[in-house]
Backbone atoms as SQL, in Angstrom:
CREATE TABLE atoms (id INTEGER PRIMARY KEY, chain TEXT, resi INTEGER, resn TEXT, atom TEXT, x REAL, y REAL, z REAL);
INSERT INTO atoms VALUES
  (1, 'A', 1, 'GLU', 'N', -81.939, 50.926, 0.764),
  (2, 'A', 1, 'GLU', 'CA', -82.026, 51.280, -0.634),
  (3, 'A', 1, 'GLU', 'C', -80.808, 50.725, -1.370),
  (4, 'A', 2, 'ASP', 'N', -81.037, 50.025, -2.464),
  (5, 'A', 2, 'ASP', 'CA', -79.960, 49.482, -3.281),
  (6, 'A', 2, 'ASP', 'C', -79.546, 50.482, -4.352),
  (7, 'A', 3, 'LEU', 'N', -78.258, 50.585, -4.573),
  (8, 'A', 3, 'LEU', 'CA', -77.721, 51.471, -5.594),
  (9, 'A', 3, 'LEU', 'C', -76.949, 50.645, -6.612),
  (10, 'A', 4, 'TYR', 'N', -77.036, 51.043, -7.857),
  (11, 'A', 4, 'TYR', 'CA', -76.278, 50.376, -8.909),
  (12, 'A', 4, 'TYR', 'C', -76.022, 51.376, -10.022),
  (13, 'A', 5, 'ILE', 'N', -75.120, 51.039, -10.916),
  (14, 'A', 5, 'ILE', 'CA', -74.827, 51.889, -12.059),
  (15, 'A', 5, 'ILE', 'C', -75.757, 51.475, -13.190),
  (16, 'A', 6, 'GLN', 'N', -76.426, 52.423, -13.801),
  (17, 'A', 6, 'GLN', 'CA', -77.321, 52.115, -14.911),
  (18, 'A', 6, 'GLN', 'C', -76.522, 51.366, -15.986),
  (19, 'A', 7, 'PRO', 'N', -77.042, 50.228, -16.465),
  (20, 'A', 7, 'PRO', 'CA', -76.287, 49.422, -17.436),
  (21, 'A', 7, 'PRO', 'C', -75.786, 50.208, -18.646),
  (22, 'A', 8, 'ALA', 'N', -76.573, 51.144, -19.156),
  (23, 'A', 8, 'ALA', 'CA', -76.144, 51.921, -20.330),
  (24, 'A', 8, 'ALA', 'C', -74.958, 52.842, -20.021),
  (25, 'A', 9, 'LYS', 'N', -74.769, 53.160, -18.756),
  (26, 'A', 9, 'LYS', 'CA', -73.681, 54.053, -18.335),
  (27, 'A', 9, 'LYS', 'C', -72.520, 53.302, -17.676),
  (28, 'A', 10, 'PHE', 'N', -72.699, 52.004, -17.476),
  (29, 'A', 10, 'PHE', 'CA', -71.751, 51.221, -16.691),
  (30, 'A', 10, 'PHE', 'C', -70.334, 51.263, -17.258),
  (31, 'A', 11, 'ARG', 'N', -70.197, 50.989, -18.543),
  (32, 'A', 11, 'ARG', 'CA', -68.845, 50.922, -19.110),
  (33, 'A', 11, 'ARG', 'C', -68.122, 52.255, -18.945),
  (34, 'A', 12, 'ALA', 'N', -68.746, 53.344, -19.332),
  (35, 'A', 12, 'ALA', 'CA', -68.099, 54.648, -19.240),
  (36, 'A', 12, 'ALA', 'C', -67.756, 55.007, -17.799),
  (37, 'A', 13, 'GLN', 'N', -68.626, 54.654, -16.868),
  (38, 'A', 13, 'GLN', 'CA', -68.432, 55.025, -15.467),
  (39, 'A', 13, 'GLN', 'C', -67.455, 54.105, -14.738),
  (40, 'A', 14, 'PHE', 'N', -67.534, 52.827, -14.985),
  (41, 'A', 14, 'PHE', 'CA', -66.858, 51.851, -14.131),
  (42, 'A', 14, 'PHE', 'C', -65.766, 51.064, -14.835),
  (43, 'A', 15, 'ALA', 'N', -65.910, 50.828, -16.128),
  (44, 'A', 15, 'ALA', 'CA', -65.022, 49.885, -16.812),
  (45, 'A', 15, 'ALA', 'C', -64.663, 50.350, -18.221),
  (46, 'A', 16, 'ALA', 'N', -64.261, 51.603, -18.349),
  (47, 'A', 16, 'ALA', 'CA', -64.013, 52.179, -19.675),
  (48, 'A', 16, 'ALA', 'C', -62.918, 51.473, -20.460),
  (49, 'A', 17, 'ASP', 'N', -61.981, 50.828, -19.773),
  (50, 'A', 17, 'ASP', 'CA', -60.881, 50.151, -20.462),
  (51, 'A', 17, 'ASP', 'C', -61.086, 48.638, -20.573),
  (52, 'A', 18, 'VAL', 'N', -62.300, 48.199, -20.334),
  (53, 'A', 18, 'VAL', 'CA', -62.662, 46.783, -20.459),
  (54, 'A', 18, 'VAL', 'C', -63.370, 46.616, -21.805),
  (55, 'A', 19, 'PRO', 'N', -63.090, 45.524, -22.534),
  (56, 'A', 19, 'PRO', 'CA', -63.796, 45.315, -23.812),
  (57, 'A', 19, 'PRO', 'C', -65.317, 45.409, -23.631),
  (58, 'A', 20, 'ALA', 'N', -65.986, 45.952, -24.641),
  (59, 'A', 20, 'ALA', 'CA', -67.422, 46.247, -24.554),
  (60, 'A', 20, 'ALA', 'C', -68.261, 45.034, -24.147),
  (61, 'A', 21, 'ALA', 'N', -68.001, 43.875, -24.727),
  (62, 'A', 21, 'ALA', 'CA', -68.811, 42.689, -24.400),
  (63, 'A', 21, 'ALA', 'C', -68.634, 42.289, -22.939),
  (64, 'A', 22, 'ARG', 'N', -67.410, 42.362, -22.454),
  (65, 'A', 22, 'ARG', 'CA', -67.175, 41.994, -21.051),
  (66, 'A', 22, 'ARG', 'C', -67.797, 43.036, -20.116),
  (67, 'A', 23, 'ALA', 'N', -67.684, 44.307, -20.472),
  (68, 'A', 23, 'ALA', 'CA', -68.298, 45.356, -19.656),
  (69, 'A', 23, 'ALA', 'C', -69.818, 45.202, -19.623),
  (70, 'A', 24, 'ALA', 'N', -70.421, 44.776, -20.735),
  (71, 'A', 24, 'ALA', 'CA', -71.867, 44.552, -20.766),
  (72, 'A', 24, 'ALA', 'C', -72.253, 43.425, -19.817),
  (73, 'A', 25, 'THR', 'N', -71.453, 42.380, -19.777),
  (74, 'A', 25, 'THR', 'CA', -71.706, 41.276, -18.838),
  (75, 'A', 25, 'THR', 'C', -71.564, 41.763, -17.402),
  (76, 'A', 26, 'MET', 'N', -70.537, 42.547, -17.152),
  (77, 'A', 26, 'MET', 'CA', -70.336, 43.100, -15.810),
  (78, 'A', 26, 'MET', 'C', -71.520, 43.969, -15.406),
  (79, 'A', 27, 'ALA', 'N', -72.015, 44.779, -16.345),
  (80, 'A', 27, 'ALA', 'CA', -73.165, 45.644, -16.053),
  (81, 'A', 27, 'ALA', 'C', -74.401, 44.828, -15.718),
  (82, 'A', 28, 'ALA', 'N', -74.617, 43.762, -16.475),
  (83, 'A', 28, 'ALA', 'CA', -75.810, 42.931, -16.269),
  (84, 'A', 28, 'ALA', 'C', -75.748, 42.118, -14.983),
  (85, 'A', 29, 'THR', 'N', -74.551, 41.842, -14.506),
  (86, 'A', 29, 'THR', 'CA', -74.403, 40.983, -13.327),
  (87, 'A', 29, 'THR', 'C', -73.922, 41.746, -12.096),
  (88, 'A', 30, 'GLN', 'N', -73.868, 43.083, -12.181),
  (89, 'A', 30, 'GLN', 'CA', -73.386, 43.856, -11.032),
  (90, 'A', 30, 'GLN', 'C', -74.277, 43.632, -9.820),
  (91, 'A', 31, 'ARG', 'N', -73.661, 43.625, -8.668),
  (92, 'A', 31, 'ARG', 'CA', -74.404, 43.516, -7.419),
  (93, 'A', 31, 'ARG', 'C', -74.575, 44.911, -6.850),
  (94, 'A', 32, 'PRO', 'N', -75.768, 45.260, -6.462),
  (95, 'A', 32, 'PRO', 'CA', -75.962, 46.605, -5.915),
  (96, 'A', 32, 'PRO', 'C', -75.266, 46.767, -4.565),
  (97, 'A', 33, 'VAL', 'N', -74.972, 47.987, -4.257),
  (98, 'A', 33, 'VAL', 'CA', -74.455, 48.329, -2.937),
  (99, 'A', 33, 'VAL', 'C', -75.584, 49.065, -2.212),
  (100, 'A', 34, 'THR', 'N', -75.682, 48.855, -0.940),
  (101, 'A', 34, 'THR', 'CA', -76.728, 49.550, -0.189),
  (102, 'A', 34, 'THR', 'C', -76.256, 50.946, 0.181),
  (103, 'A', 35, 'MET', 'N', -77.184, 51.858, 0.279),
  (104, 'A', 35, 'MET', 'CA', -76.862, 53.218, 0.704),
  (105, 'A', 35, 'MET', 'C', -76.206, 53.178, 2.080),
  (106, 'A', 36, 'ALA', 'N', -76.686, 52.298, 2.951),
  (107, 'A', 36, 'ALA', 'CA', -76.130, 52.196, 4.301),
  (108, 'A', 36, 'ALA', 'C', -74.647, 51.841, 4.267),
  (109, 'A', 37, 'ALA', 'N', -74.248, 50.984, 3.335),
  (110, 'A', 37, 'ALA', 'CA', -72.841, 50.588, 3.246),
  (111, 'A', 37, 'ALA', 'C', -71.940, 51.771, 2.909),
  (112, 'A', 38, 'LEU', 'N', -72.489, 52.749, 2.228),
  (113, 'A', 38, 'LEU', 'CA', -71.710, 53.927, 1.870),
  (114, 'A', 38, 'LEU', 'C', -71.736, 55.006, 2.948),
  (115, 'A', 39, 'GLN', 'N', -72.605, 54.838, 3.943),
  (116, 'A', 39, 'GLN', 'CA', -72.753, 55.863, 4.971),
  (117, 'A', 39, 'GLN', 'C', -72.311, 55.415, 6.357),
  (118, 'A', 40, 'GLU', 'N', -72.196, 54.118, 6.582),
  (119, 'A', 40, 'GLU', 'CA', -71.833, 53.628, 7.909),
  (120, 'A', 40, 'GLU', 'C', -70.368, 53.921, 8.220),
  (121, 'A', 41, 'PRO', 'N', -70.072, 54.308, 9.454),
  (122, 'A', 41, 'PRO', 'CA', -68.665, 54.473, 9.834),
  (123, 'A', 41, 'PRO', 'C', -67.958, 53.123, 9.763),
  (124, 'A', 42, 'SER', 'N', -66.716, 53.152, 9.377),
  (125, 'A', 42, 'SER', 'CA', -65.988, 51.893, 9.206),
  (126, 'A', 42, 'SER', 'C', -65.270, 51.429, 10.458),
  (127, 'A', 43, 'GLY', 'N', -65.178, 52.263, 11.460),
  (128, 'A', 43, 'GLY', 'CA', -64.429, 51.886, 12.652),
  (129, 'A', 43, 'GLY', 'C', -62.971, 52.293, 12.492),
  (130, 'A', 44, 'VAL', 'N', -62.088, 51.602, 13.194),
  (131, 'A', 44, 'VAL', 'CA', -60.663, 51.919, 13.162),
  (132, 'A', 44, 'VAL', 'C', -60.103, 51.604, 11.777),
  (133, 'A', 45, 'ALA', 'N', -59.383, 52.531, 11.224),
  (134, 'A', 45, 'ALA', 'CA', -58.790, 52.351, 9.892),
  (135, 'A', 45, 'ALA', 'C', -57.658, 51.337, 9.958),
  (136, 'A', 46, 'SER', 'N', -57.760, 50.279, 9.177),
  (137, 'A', 46, 'SER', 'CA', -56.741, 49.222, 9.213),
  (138, 'A', 46, 'SER', 'C', -55.388, 49.726, 8.748),
  (139, 'A', 47, 'TRP', 'N', -55.349, 50.758, 7.897),
  (140, 'A', 47, 'TRP', 'CA', -54.076, 51.264, 7.419),
  (141, 'A', 47, 'TRP', 'C', -53.249, 51.902, 8.535),
  (142, 'A', 48, 'LYS', 'N', -53.866, 52.141, 9.671),
  (143, 'A', 48, 'LYS', 'CA', -53.111, 52.711, 10.789),
  (144, 'A', 48, 'LYS', 'C', -52.226, 51.676, 11.466),
  (145, 'A', 49, 'THR', 'N', -52.557, 50.396, 11.298),
  (146, 'A', 49, 'THR', 'CA', -51.779, 49.346, 11.976),
  (147, 'A', 49, 'THR', 'C', -51.230, 48.278, 11.036),
  (148, 'A', 50, 'LEU', 'N', -51.711, 48.236, 9.797),
  (149, 'A', 50, 'LEU', 'CA', -51.260, 47.223, 8.842),
  (150, 'A', 50, 'LEU', 'C', -50.545, 47.885, 7.667),
  (151, 'A', 51, 'PRO', 'N', -49.532, 47.223, 7.120),
  (152, 'A', 51, 'PRO', 'CA', -48.872, 47.770, 5.932),
  (153, 'A', 51, 'PRO', 'C', -49.880, 47.891, 4.787),
  (154, 'A', 52, 'SER', 'N', -49.759, 48.975, 4.039),
  (155, 'A', 52, 'SER', 'CA', -50.687, 49.236, 2.947),
  (156, 'A', 52, 'SER', 'C', -49.972, 49.272, 1.610),
  (157, 'A', 53, 'TYR', 'N', -50.687, 48.863, 0.598),
  (158, 'A', 53, 'TYR', 'CA', -50.235, 48.920, -0.788),
  (159, 'A', 53, 'TYR', 'C', -51.404, 49.500, -1.574),
  (160, 'A', 54, 'MET', 'N', -51.109, 50.257, -2.618),
  (161, 'A', 54, 'MET', 'CA', -52.181, 50.904, -3.371),
  (162, 'A', 54, 'MET', 'C', -51.922, 50.750, -4.858),
  (163, 'A', 55, 'ILE', 'N', -52.972, 50.381, -5.568),
  (164, 'A', 55, 'ILE', 'CA', -52.938, 50.374, -7.031),
  (165, 'A', 55, 'ILE', 'C', -54.252, 50.979, -7.500),
  (166, 'A', 56, 'TYR', 'N', -54.144, 51.894, -8.455),
  (167, 'A', 56, 'TYR', 'CA', -55.341, 52.566, -8.942),
  (168, 'A', 56, 'TYR', 'C', -55.120, 53.044, -10.364),
  (169, 'A', 57, 'GLY', 'N', -56.204, 53.341, -11.029),
  (170, 'A', 57, 'GLY', 'CA', -56.139, 53.807, -12.399),
  (171, 'A', 57, 'GLY', 'C', -56.237, 55.320, -12.493),
  (172, 'A', 58, 'SER', 'N', -55.500, 55.880, -13.422),
  (173, 'A', 58, 'SER', 'CA', -55.544, 57.328, -13.607),
  (174, 'A', 58, 'SER', 'C', -56.878, 57.789, -14.191),
  (175, 'A', 59, 'ALA', 'N', -57.643, 56.867, -14.792),
  (176, 'A', 59, 'ALA', 'CA', -58.925, 57.217, -15.413),
  (177, 'A', 59, 'ALA', 'C', -60.118, 56.683, -14.627),
  (178, 'A', 60, 'ASP', 'N', -59.934, 56.430, -13.342),
  (179, 'A', 60, 'ASP', 'CA', -61.023, 55.944, -12.488),
  (180, 'A', 60, 'ASP', 'C', -62.060, 57.053, -12.341),
  (181, 'A', 61, 'ARG', 'N', -63.310, 56.771, -12.694),
  (182, 'A', 61, 'ARG', 'CA', -64.380, 57.768, -12.586),
  (183, 'A', 61, 'ARG', 'C', -65.212, 57.593, -11.321),
  (184, 'A', 62, 'ASN', 'N', -64.886, 56.595, -10.509),
  (185, 'A', 62, 'ASN', 'CA', -65.605, 56.400, -9.251),
  (186, 'A', 62, 'ASN', 'C', -64.843, 57.002, -8.078),
  (187, 'A', 63, 'ILE', 'N', -63.545, 56.787, -8.052),
  (188, 'A', 63, 'ILE', 'CA', -62.689, 57.395, -7.035),
  (189, 'A', 63, 'ILE', 'C', -61.569, 58.092, -7.796),
  (190, 'A', 64, 'PRO', 'N', -61.534, 59.408, -7.804),
  (191, 'A', 64, 'PRO', 'CA', -60.523, 60.118, -8.581),
  (192, 'A', 64, 'PRO', 'C', -59.095, 59.736, -8.194),
  (193, 'A', 65, 'ALA', 'N', -58.219, 59.729, -9.182),
  (194, 'A', 65, 'ALA', 'CA', -56.814, 59.371, -8.948),
  (195, 'A', 65, 'ALA', 'C', -56.195, 60.235, -7.852),
  (196, 'A', 66, 'ALA', 'N', -56.528, 61.506, -7.820),
  (197, 'A', 66, 'ALA', 'CA', -55.975, 62.389, -6.786),
  (198, 'A', 66, 'ALA', 'C', -56.393, 61.935, -5.390),
  (199, 'A', 67, 'ALA', 'N', -57.626, 61.451, -5.241),
  (200, 'A', 67, 'ALA', 'CA', -58.088, 60.943, -3.944),
  (201, 'A', 67, 'ALA', 'C', -57.357, 59.658, -3.589),
  (202, 'A', 68, 'MET', 'N', -57.150, 58.795, -4.567),
  (203, 'A', 68, 'MET', 'CA', -56.427, 57.545, -4.313),
  (204, 'A', 68, 'MET', 'C', -54.983, 57.837, -3.895),
  (205, 'A', 69, 'LYS', 'N', -54.352, 58.776, -4.580),
  (206, 'A', 69, 'LYS', 'CA', -52.981, 59.165, -4.238),
  (207, 'A', 69, 'LYS', 'C', -52.933, 59.723, -2.823),
  (208, 'A', 70, 'PHE', 'N', -53.875, 60.585, -2.476),
  (209, 'A', 70, 'PHE', 'CA', -53.940, 61.141, -1.128),
  (210, 'A', 70, 'PHE', 'C', -54.072, 60.032, -0.087),
  (211, 'A', 71, 'MET', 'N', -54.977, 59.072, -0.348),
  (212, 'A', 71, 'MET', 'CA', -55.185, 57.978, 0.617),
  (213, 'A', 71, 'MET', 'C', -53.930, 57.128, 0.760),
  (214, 'A', 72, 'ALA', 'N', -53.227, 56.886, -0.344),
  (215, 'A', 72, 'ALA', 'CA', -51.987, 56.111, -0.283),
  (216, 'A', 72, 'ALA', 'C', -50.933, 56.840, 0.542),
  (217, 'A', 73, 'GLU', 'N', -50.813, 58.135, 0.337),
  (218, 'A', 73, 'GLU', 'CA', -49.845, 58.921, 1.104),
  (219, 'A', 73, 'GLU', 'C', -50.223, 58.967, 2.575),
  (220, 'A', 74, 'ARG', 'N', -51.491, 59.155, 2.867),
  (221, 'A', 74, 'ARG', 'CA', -51.952, 59.204, 4.254),
  (222, 'A', 74, 'ARG', 'C', -51.676, 57.885, 4.971),
  (223, 'A', 75, 'ALA', 'N', -51.810, 56.784, 4.235),
  (224, 'A', 75, 'ALA', 'CA', -51.587, 55.460, 4.815),
  (225, 'A', 75, 'ALA', 'C', -50.111, 55.062, 4.811),
  (226, 'A', 76, 'HIS', 'N', -49.266, 55.936, 4.289),
  (227, 'A', 76, 'HIS', 'CA', -47.837, 55.618, 4.162),
  (228, 'A', 76, 'HIS', 'C', -47.655, 54.283, 3.440),
  (229, 'A', 77, 'ALA', 'N', -48.340, 54.160, 2.316),
  (230, 'A', 77, 'ALA', 'CA', -48.292, 52.915, 1.542),
  (231, 'A', 77, 'ALA', 'C', -46.849, 52.536, 1.240),
  (232, 'A', 78, 'ARG', 'N', -46.560, 51.270, 1.406),
  (233, 'A', 78, 'ARG', 'CA', -45.222, 50.772, 1.092),
  (234, 'A', 78, 'ARG', 'C', -44.938, 50.878, -0.399),
  (235, 'A', 79, 'LYS', 'N', -45.984, 50.731, -1.190),
  (236, 'A', 79, 'LYS', 'CA', -45.836, 50.869, -2.634),
  (237, 'A', 79, 'LYS', 'C', -47.153, 51.378, -3.197),
  (238, 'A', 80, 'THR', 'N', -47.054, 52.303, -4.118),
  (239, 'A', 80, 'THR', 'CA', -48.219, 52.846, -4.806),
  (240, 'A', 80, 'THR', 'C', -47.983, 52.740, -6.299),
  (241, 'A', 81, 'VAL', 'N', -48.964, 52.196, -7.008),
  (242, 'A', 81, 'VAL', 'CA', -48.877, 52.042, -8.456),
  (243, 'A', 81, 'VAL', 'C', -50.081, 52.732, -9.074),
  (244, 'A', 82, 'GLU', 'N', -49.824, 53.683, -9.969),
  (245, 'A', 82, 'GLU', 'CA', -50.890, 54.320, -10.737),
  (246, 'A', 82, 'GLU', 'C', -50.800, 53.780, -12.156),
  (247, 'A', 83, 'LEU', 'N', -51.863, 53.166, -12.630),
  (248, 'A', 83, 'LEU', 'CA', -51.891, 52.598, -13.972),
  (249, 'A', 83, 'LEU', 'C', -52.507, 53.613, -14.933),
  (250, 'A', 84, 'PRO', 'N', -51.700, 54.131, -15.858),
  (251, 'A', 84, 'PRO', 'CA', -52.205, 55.132, -16.798),
  (252, 'A', 84, 'PRO', 'C', -53.388, 54.601, -17.616),
  (253, 'A', 85, 'GLY', 'N', -54.472, 55.372, -17.637),
  (254, 'A', 85, 'GLY', 'CA', -55.640, 55.029, -18.433),
  (255, 'A', 85, 'GLY', 'C', -56.535, 53.955, -17.849),
  (256, 'A', 86, 'ALA', 'N', -56.175, 53.410, -16.710),
  (257, 'A', 86, 'ALA', 'CA', -56.980, 52.324, -16.125),
  (258, 'A', 86, 'ALA', 'C', -58.214, 52.880, -15.428),
  (259, 'A', 87, 'SER', 'N', -59.289, 52.111, -15.513),
  (260, 'A', 87, 'SER', 'CA', -60.570, 52.479, -14.910),
  (261, 'A', 87, 'SER', 'C', -60.666, 51.929, -13.488),
  (262, 'A', 88, 'HIS', 'N', -61.846, 52.050, -12.913),
  (263, 'A', 88, 'HIS', 'CA', -62.101, 51.488, -11.583),
  (264, 'A', 88, 'HIS', 'C', -62.020, 49.958, -11.608),
  (265, 'A', 89, 'ALA', 'N', -62.284, 49.372, -12.763),
  (266, 'A', 89, 'ALA', 'CA', -62.265, 47.907, -12.898),
  (267, 'A', 89, 'ALA', 'C', -60.888, 47.409, -13.311),
  (268, 'A', 90, 'LEU', 'N', -59.845, 47.993, -12.766),
  (269, 'A', 90, 'LEU', 'CA', -58.499, 47.625, -13.186),
  (270, 'A', 90, 'LEU', 'C', -58.141, 46.178, -12.855),
  (271, 'A', 91, 'MET', 'N', -58.828, 45.570, -11.919),
  (272, 'A', 91, 'MET', 'CA', -58.553, 44.156, -11.636),
  (273, 'A', 91, 'MET', 'C', -58.998, 43.271, -12.789),
  (274, 'A', 92, 'VAL', 'N', -59.889, 43.789, -13.634),
  (275, 'A', 92, 'VAL', 'CA', -60.336, 43.078, -14.831),
  (276, 'A', 92, 'VAL', 'C', -59.492, 43.491, -16.039),
  (277, 'A', 93, 'SER', 'N', -59.264, 44.787, -16.181),
  (278, 'A', 93, 'SER', 'CA', -58.550, 45.287, -17.357),
  (279, 'A', 93, 'SER', 'C', -57.034, 45.159, -17.249),
  (280, 'A', 94, 'GLN', 'N', -56.516, 45.135, -16.044),
  (281, 'A', 94, 'GLN', 'CA', -55.067, 45.089, -15.810),
  (282, 'A', 94, 'GLN', 'C', -54.718, 44.023, -14.766),
  (283, 'A', 95, 'PRO', 'N', -55.098, 42.755, -14.991),
  (284, 'A', 95, 'PRO', 'CA', -54.890, 41.749, -13.950),
  (285, 'A', 95, 'PRO', 'C', -53.425, 41.490, -13.617),
  (286, 'A', 96, 'GLY', 'N', -52.540, 41.631, -14.585),
  (287, 'A', 96, 'GLY', 'CA', -51.116, 41.374, -14.340),
  (288, 'A', 96, 'GLY', 'C', -50.527, 42.271, -13.271),
  (289, 'A', 97, 'PRO', 'N', -50.603, 43.595, -13.437),
  (290, 'A', 97, 'PRO', 'CA', -50.061, 44.469, -12.402),
  (291, 'A', 97, 'PRO', 'C', -50.752, 44.320, -11.045),
  (292, 'A', 98, 'VAL', 'N', -52.049, 44.043, -11.052),
  (293, 'A', 98, 'VAL', 'CA', -52.768, 43.849, -9.789),
  (294, 'A', 98, 'VAL', 'C', -52.242, 42.604, -9.076),
  (295, 'A', 99, 'ALA', 'N', -52.120, 41.496, -9.801),
  (296, 'A', 99, 'ALA', 'CA', -51.614, 40.257, -9.206),
  (297, 'A', 99, 'ALA', 'C', -50.179, 40.432, -8.722),
  (298, 'A', 100, 'THR', 'N', -49.368, 41.137, -9.494),
  (299, 'A', 100, 'THR', 'CA', -47.987, 41.360, -9.098),
  (300, 'A', 100, 'THR', 'C', -47.903, 42.123, -7.773),
  (301, 'A', 101, 'LEU', 'N', -48.717, 43.160, -7.614),
  (302, 'A', 101, 'LEU', 'CA', -48.693, 43.929, -6.382),
  (303, 'A', 101, 'LEU', 'C', -49.211, 43.090, -5.209),
  (304, 'A', 102, 'ILE', 'N', -50.237, 42.285, -5.427),
  (305, 'A', 102, 'ILE', 'CA', -50.750, 41.410, -4.364),
  (306, 'A', 102, 'ILE', 'C', -49.671, 40.421, -3.935),
  (307, 'A', 103, 'GLU', 'N', -48.992, 39.824, -4.899),
  (308, 'A', 103, 'GLU', 'CA', -47.920, 38.872, -4.579),
  (309, 'A', 103, 'GLU', 'C', -46.790, 39.565, -3.825),
  (310, 'A', 104, 'GLU', 'N', -46.435, 40.758, -4.262),
  (311, 'A', 104, 'GLU', 'CA', -45.371, 41.507, -3.586),
  (312, 'A', 104, 'GLU', 'C', -45.766, 41.806, -2.146),
  (313, 'A', 105, 'ALA', 'N', -46.999, 42.234, -1.936),
  (314, 'A', 105, 'ALA', 'CA', -47.464, 42.537, -0.584),
  (315, 'A', 105, 'ALA', 'C', -47.512, 41.277, 0.280),
  (316, 'A', 106, 'ALA', 'N', -47.932, 40.172, -0.298),
  (317, 'A', 106, 'ALA', 'CA', -48.023, 38.911, 0.454),
  (318, 'A', 106, 'ALA', 'C', -46.663, 38.395, 0.874),
  (319, 'A', 107, 'GLN', 'N', -45.637, 38.690, 0.076),
  (320, 'A', 107, 'GLN', 'CA', -44.290, 38.207, 0.373),
  (321, 'A', 107, 'GLN', 'C', -43.484, 39.178, 1.223),
  (322, 'A', 108, 'ALA', 'N', -43.994, 40.371, 1.448),
  (323, 'A', 108, 'ALA', 'CA', -43.268, 41.374, 2.228),
  (324, 'A', 108, 'ALA', 'C', -43.181, 40.964, 3.685),
  (325, 'A', 109, 'LYS', 'N', -42.164, 41.421, 4.286),
  (326, 'A', 109, 'LYS', 'CA', -41.963, 41.121, 5.714),
  (327, 'A', 109, 'LYS', 'C', -42.088, 42.369, 6.525);
């Protein structure tokens, strides 16, 4: 079974801080996720053996900020960044901080 966000609800649910026209394009071109992908066990958690970094939005309506913070703490993230007001689509709405954290993680030893 394929799951997707209804286009009329997409911006509010997934990309509230993305300009309306861009969010509409994202809604129209979203790829569904299968129910199985959300239910299958993932196996060994990579955060147990690899350094972790976390960036998330305080206004994420898909994964609550409190859950993201908990996961970052559980993984002993080397760095955690919470972007005030950012949605789940923060890689679109806040590309600068996302790229900066990726570069920092890539250069870490």
